[in-house]
XYZ file of C-alpha atoms in Angstrom:
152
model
C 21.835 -9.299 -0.589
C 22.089 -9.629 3.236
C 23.261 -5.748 3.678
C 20.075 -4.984 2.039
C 17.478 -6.643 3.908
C 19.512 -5.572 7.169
C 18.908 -2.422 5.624
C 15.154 -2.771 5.073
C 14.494 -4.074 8.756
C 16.358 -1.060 10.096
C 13.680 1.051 7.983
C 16.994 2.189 5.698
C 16.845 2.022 1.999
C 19.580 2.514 -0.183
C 19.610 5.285 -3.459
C 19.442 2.072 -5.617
C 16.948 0.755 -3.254
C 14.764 3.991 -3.464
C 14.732 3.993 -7.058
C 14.204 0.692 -8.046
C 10.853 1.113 -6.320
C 10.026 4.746 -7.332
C 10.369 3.438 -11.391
C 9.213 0.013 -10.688
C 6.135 0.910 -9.477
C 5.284 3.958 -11.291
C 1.889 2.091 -13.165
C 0.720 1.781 -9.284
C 1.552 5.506 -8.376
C 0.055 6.352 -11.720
C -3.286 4.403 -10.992
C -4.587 6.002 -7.724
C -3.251 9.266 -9.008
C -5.599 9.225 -11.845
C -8.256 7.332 -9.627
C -7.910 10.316 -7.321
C -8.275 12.816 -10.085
C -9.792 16.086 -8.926
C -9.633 15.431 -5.550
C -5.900 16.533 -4.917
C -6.224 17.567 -1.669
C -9.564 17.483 0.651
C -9.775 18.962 4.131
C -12.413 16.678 5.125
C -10.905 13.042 5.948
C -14.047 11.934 5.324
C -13.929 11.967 1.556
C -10.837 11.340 0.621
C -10.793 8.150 -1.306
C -10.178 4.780 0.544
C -6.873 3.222 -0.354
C -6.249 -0.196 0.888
C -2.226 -1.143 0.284
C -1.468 -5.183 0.606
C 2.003 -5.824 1.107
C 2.715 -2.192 1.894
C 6.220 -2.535 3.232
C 6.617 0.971 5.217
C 4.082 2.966 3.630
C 6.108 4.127 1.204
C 2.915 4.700 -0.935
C 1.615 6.866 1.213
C 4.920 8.303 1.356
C 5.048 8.580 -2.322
C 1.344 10.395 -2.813
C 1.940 12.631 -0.338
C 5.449 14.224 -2.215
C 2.982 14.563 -4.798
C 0.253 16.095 -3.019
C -2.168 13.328 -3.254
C -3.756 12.709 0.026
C -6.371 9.936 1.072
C -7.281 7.864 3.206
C -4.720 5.131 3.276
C -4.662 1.071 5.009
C -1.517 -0.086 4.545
C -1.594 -3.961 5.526
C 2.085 -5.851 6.114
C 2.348 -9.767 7.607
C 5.711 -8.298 8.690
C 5.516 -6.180 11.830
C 9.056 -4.566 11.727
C 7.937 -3.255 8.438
C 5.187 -1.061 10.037
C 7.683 -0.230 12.692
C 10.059 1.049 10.356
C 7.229 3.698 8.945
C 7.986 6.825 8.265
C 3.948 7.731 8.091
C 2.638 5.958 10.797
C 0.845 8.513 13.573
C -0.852 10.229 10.488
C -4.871 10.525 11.053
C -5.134 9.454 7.924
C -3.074 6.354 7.622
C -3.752 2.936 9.545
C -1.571 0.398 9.364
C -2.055 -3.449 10.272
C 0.411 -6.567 10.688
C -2.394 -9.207 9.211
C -1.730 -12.001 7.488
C -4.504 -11.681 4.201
C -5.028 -15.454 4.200
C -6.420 -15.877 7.556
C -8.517 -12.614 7.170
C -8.305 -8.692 7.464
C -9.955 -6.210 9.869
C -11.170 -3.837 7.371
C -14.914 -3.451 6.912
C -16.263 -5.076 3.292
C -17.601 -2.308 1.147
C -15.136 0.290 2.668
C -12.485 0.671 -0.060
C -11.993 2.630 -3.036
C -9.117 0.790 -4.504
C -7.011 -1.703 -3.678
C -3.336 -1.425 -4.804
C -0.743 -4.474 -4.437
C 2.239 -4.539 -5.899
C 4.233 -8.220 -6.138
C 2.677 -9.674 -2.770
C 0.397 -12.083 -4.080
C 2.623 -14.712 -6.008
C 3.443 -15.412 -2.596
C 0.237 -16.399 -1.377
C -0.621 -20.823 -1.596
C -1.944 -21.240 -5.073
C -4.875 -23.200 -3.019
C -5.389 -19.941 -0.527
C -5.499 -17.152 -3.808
C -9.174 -17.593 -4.792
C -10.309 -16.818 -1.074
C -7.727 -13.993 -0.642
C -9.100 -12.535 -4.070
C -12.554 -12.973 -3.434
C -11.478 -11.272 0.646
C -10.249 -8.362 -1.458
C -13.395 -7.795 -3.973
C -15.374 -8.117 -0.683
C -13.607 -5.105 0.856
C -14.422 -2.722 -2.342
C -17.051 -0.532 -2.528
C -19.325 -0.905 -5.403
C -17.335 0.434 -8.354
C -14.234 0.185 -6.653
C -10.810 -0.823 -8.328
C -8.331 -3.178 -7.712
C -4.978 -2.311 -9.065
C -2.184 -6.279 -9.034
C 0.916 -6.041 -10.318
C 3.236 -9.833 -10.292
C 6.668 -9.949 -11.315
């Protein structure tokens, strides 16, 4: 266990590694892909969807819809800053990514998201601190907007 999270903080993953997460998460892949219907690829930045990533490790997501030519616009938001260091999309004009902490608040504009995808980041949260981070997270949606949990 302690070779891989060495391996993690260098930014490595292992073949196991890689595809524990590819089929583990496949319902989340599968959920902005179909969100995202019909609008494969767009030119204009501007309307691409809005997809806000909690817990997003490297930006593997992004990583992931773009082998798959699914491009939006993507927040990927990580309390652990040598996991944003260790991204492998970072620079992109269409990715941000922020070292936040979601219980003491996030720096993206309410109303601004199309979905919100987390995948097995919020059992960790104080059960006392999960209302306010839920209710933080249906604040940033747009009207309509999605919000796609997964828990172990």
């Amino acid at each position: 266990m302690k070779k891989q999270y060495k391996c993690q903080l260098q930014g490595e993953e292992s073949f196991i590694d890689t595809q524990f997460v590819t089929f583990s998460q496949t319902y989340l892949m599968n959920a902005i892909i179909e969100f995202t219907k019909g609008k494969k690829y767009l030119e204009n930045v501007k309307e691409r969807a809005n997809i806000l990533d909690l817990g997003c490790y490297n930006g593997r997501v992004m990583h992931f819809l773009t082998q798959v030519w699914i491009f939006v616009n993507y927040t990927g938001v990580d309390v652990r800053p040598e996991y944003i260091q260790s991204s492998s999309v970072k620079g992109r004009k269409d990715v941000k990514l922020l070292c936040e902490d979601v219980t003491k608040g996030l720096t993206v504009a309410d109303n601004s998201q199309d979905m919100i995808v987390s995948a097995e980041v919020l059992e960790h949260i104080d059960a006392d601190k999960l209302p306010g981070v839920i209710q933080l997270l249906c604040d940033k949606l747009k009207p309509q907007g999605r919000m796609v949990v997964s828990f172990p």
